[in-house]
PDB file of C-alpha atoms in Angstrom:
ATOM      1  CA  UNK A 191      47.538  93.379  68.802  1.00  0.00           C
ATOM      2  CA  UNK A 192      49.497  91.735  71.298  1.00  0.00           C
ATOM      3  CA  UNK A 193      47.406  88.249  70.871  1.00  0.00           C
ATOM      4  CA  UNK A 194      48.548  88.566  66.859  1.00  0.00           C
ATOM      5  CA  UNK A 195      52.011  88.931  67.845  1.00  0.00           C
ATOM      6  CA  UNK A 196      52.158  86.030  70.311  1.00  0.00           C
ATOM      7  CA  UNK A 197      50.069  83.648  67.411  1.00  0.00           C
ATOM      8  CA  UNK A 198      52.729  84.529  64.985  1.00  0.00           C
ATOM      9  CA  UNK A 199      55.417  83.831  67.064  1.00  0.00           C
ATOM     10  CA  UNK A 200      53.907  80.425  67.849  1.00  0.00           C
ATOM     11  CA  UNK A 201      53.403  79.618  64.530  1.00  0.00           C
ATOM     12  CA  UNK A 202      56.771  80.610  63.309  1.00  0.00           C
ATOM     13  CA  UNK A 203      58.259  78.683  65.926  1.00  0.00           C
ATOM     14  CA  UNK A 204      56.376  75.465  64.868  1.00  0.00           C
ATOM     15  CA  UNK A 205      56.577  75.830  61.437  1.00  0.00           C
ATOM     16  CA  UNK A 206      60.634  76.468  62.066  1.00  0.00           C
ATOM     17  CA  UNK A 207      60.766  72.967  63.859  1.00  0.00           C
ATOM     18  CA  UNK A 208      59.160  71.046  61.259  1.00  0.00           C
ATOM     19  CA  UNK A 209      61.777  72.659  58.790  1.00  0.00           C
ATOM     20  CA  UNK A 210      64.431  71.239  61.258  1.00  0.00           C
ATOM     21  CA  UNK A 211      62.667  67.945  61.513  1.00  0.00           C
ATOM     22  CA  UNK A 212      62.489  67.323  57.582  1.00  0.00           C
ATOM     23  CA  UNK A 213      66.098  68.450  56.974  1.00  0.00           C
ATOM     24  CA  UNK A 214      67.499  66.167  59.839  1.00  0.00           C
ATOM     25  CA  UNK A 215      65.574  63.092  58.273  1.00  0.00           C
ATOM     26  CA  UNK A 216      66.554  63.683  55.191  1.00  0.00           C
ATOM     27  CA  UNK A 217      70.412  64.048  55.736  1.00  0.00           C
ATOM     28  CA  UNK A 218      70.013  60.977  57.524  1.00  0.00           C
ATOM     29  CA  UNK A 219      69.163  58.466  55.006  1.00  0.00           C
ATOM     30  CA  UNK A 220      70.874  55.719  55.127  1.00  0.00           C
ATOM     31  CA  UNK A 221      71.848  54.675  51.855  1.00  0.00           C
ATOM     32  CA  UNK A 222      71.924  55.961  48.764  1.00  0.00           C
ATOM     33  CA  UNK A 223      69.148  55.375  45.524  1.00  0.00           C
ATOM     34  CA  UNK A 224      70.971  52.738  43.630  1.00  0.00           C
ATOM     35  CA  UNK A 225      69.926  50.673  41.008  1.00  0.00           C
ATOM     36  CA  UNK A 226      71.540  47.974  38.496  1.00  0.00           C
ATOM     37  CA  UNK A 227      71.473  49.320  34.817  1.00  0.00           C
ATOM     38  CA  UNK A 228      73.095  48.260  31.216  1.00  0.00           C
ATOM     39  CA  UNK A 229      75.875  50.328  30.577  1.00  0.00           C
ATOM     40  CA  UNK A 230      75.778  49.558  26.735  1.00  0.00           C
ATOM     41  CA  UNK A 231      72.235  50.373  26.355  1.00  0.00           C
ATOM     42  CA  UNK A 232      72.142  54.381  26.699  1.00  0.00           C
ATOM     43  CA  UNK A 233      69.591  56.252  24.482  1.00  0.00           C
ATOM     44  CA  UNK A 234      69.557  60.279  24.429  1.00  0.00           C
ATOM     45  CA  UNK A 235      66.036  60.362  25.330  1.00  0.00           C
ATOM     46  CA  UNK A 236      65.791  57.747  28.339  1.00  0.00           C
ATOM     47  CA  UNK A 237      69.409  56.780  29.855  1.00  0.00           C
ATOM     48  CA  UNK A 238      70.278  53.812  30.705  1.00  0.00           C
ATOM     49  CA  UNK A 239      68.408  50.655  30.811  1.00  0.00           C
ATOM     50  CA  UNK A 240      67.586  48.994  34.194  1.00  0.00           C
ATOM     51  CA  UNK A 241      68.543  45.481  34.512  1.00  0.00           C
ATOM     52  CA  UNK A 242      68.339  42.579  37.170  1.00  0.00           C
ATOM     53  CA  UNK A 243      70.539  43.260  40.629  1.00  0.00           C
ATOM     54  CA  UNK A 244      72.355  40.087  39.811  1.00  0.00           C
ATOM     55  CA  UNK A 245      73.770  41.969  36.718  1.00  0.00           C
ATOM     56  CA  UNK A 246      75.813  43.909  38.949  1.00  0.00           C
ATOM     57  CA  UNK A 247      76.482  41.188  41.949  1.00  0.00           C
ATOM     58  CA  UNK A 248      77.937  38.657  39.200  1.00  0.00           C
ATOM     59  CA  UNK A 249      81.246  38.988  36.735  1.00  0.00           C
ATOM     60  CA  UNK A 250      80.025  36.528  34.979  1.00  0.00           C
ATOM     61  CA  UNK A 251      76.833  38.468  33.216  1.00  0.00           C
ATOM     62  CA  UNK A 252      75.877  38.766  29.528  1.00  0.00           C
ATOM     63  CA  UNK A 253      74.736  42.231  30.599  1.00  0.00           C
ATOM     64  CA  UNK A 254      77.619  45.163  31.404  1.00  0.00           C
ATOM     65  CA  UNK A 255      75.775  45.856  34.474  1.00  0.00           C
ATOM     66  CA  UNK A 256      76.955  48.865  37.081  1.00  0.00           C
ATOM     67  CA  UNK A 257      75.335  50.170  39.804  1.00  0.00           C
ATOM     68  CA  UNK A 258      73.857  53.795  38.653  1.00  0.00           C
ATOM     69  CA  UNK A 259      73.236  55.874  41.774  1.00  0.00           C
ATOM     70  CA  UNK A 260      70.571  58.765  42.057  1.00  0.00           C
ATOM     71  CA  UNK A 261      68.624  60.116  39.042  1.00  0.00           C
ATOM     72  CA  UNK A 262      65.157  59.550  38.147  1.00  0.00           C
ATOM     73  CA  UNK A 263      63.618  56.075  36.955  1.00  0.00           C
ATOM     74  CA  UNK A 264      60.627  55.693  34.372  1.00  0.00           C
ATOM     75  CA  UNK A 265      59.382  52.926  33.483  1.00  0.00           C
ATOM     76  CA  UNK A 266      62.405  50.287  32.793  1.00  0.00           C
ATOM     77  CA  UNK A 267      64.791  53.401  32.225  1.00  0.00           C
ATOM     78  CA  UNK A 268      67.118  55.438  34.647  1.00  0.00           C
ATOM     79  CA  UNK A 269      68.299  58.632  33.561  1.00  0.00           C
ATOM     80  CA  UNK A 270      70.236  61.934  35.554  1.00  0.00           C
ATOM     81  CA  UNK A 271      72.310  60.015  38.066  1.00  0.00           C
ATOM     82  CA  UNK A 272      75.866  58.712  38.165  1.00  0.00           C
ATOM     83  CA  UNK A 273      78.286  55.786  38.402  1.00  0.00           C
ATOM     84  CA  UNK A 274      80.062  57.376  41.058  1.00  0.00           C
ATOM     85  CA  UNK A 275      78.737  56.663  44.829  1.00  0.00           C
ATOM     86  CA  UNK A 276      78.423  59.779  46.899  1.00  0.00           C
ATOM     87  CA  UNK A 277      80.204  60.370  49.155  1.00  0.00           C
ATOM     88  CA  UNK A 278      78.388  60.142  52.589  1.00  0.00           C
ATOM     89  CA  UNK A 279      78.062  63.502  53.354  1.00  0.00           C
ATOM     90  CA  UNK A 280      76.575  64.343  49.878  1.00  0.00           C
ATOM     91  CA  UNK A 281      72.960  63.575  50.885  1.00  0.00           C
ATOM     92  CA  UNK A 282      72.359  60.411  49.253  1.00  0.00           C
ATOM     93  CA  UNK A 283      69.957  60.491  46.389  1.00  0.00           C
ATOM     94  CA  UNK A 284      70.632  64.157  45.345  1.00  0.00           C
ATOM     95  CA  UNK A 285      72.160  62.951  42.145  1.00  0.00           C
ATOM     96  CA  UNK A 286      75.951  62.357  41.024  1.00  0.00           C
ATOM     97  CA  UNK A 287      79.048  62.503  42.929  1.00  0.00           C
ATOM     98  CA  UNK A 288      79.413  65.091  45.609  1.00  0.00           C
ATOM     99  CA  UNK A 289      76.628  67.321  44.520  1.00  0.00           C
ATOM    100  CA  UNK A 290      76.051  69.260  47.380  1.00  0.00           C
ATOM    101  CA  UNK A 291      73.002  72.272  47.636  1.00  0.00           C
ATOM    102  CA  UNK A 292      72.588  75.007  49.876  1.00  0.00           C
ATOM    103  CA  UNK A 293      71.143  74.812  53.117  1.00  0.00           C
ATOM    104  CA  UNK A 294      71.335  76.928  56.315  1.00  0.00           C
ATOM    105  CA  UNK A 295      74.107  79.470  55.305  1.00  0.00           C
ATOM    106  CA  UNK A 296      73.933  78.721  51.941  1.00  0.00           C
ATOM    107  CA  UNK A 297      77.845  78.641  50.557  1.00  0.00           C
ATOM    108  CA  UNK A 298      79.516  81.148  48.350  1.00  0.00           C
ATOM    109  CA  UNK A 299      77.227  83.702  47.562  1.00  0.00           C
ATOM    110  CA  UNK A 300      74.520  82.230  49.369  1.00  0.00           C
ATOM    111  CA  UNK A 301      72.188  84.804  51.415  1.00  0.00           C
ATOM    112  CA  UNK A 302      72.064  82.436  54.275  1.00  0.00           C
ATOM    113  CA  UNK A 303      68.884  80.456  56.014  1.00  0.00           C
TER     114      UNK A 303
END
């Protein structure tokens, strides 16, 4: 009994770390998902179309290119982000603006790590 209890222990203890390890990478990531994208070209089922970089470097571009930050990419399509850069605290490529998700103590209403 007692070599059960000091194996879970040890486990939990491990298992806790790598928990700590992931989250502390992940806050840390250095810039946010970002990509160039067609702001005329929405379409309900795929977002926005993703052009050339130099669509968003230059003001002189056929394309209305902005910088679309987060969201998912398929194919030559970007959908579920936003134009607005998050903040830096926001986590980076969680999505639009200042989205911000639980974590240890959760929030409001939030039952805590």
């Amino acid at each position: 009994m007692a070599n059960t209890r000091v194996q879970l222990r040890s486990t939990t203890v491990v298992l806790g770390g790598m928990g700590l390890l992931a989250a502390a990478l992940t806050a840390c990531s250095s810039s946010p998902d970002k990509r160039c994208v067609d702001r005329d070209s929405y379409r309900l089922a795929k977002g926005y179309q993703v052009v050339s970089d130099k669509n968003c470097k230059s003001a002189k571009s056929a394309v209305n290119g902005s910088w679309y930050y987060g969201g998912k990419k398929k194919g030559s399509w970007a959908s579920g982000g936003s134009f607005t850069k998050p903040s830096k605290g926001s986590g980076g490529s969680s999505g639009g603006g200042g989205v911000h998700r639980g974590g240890f103590g959760g929030g409001k209403g939030g039952s805590g790590g």
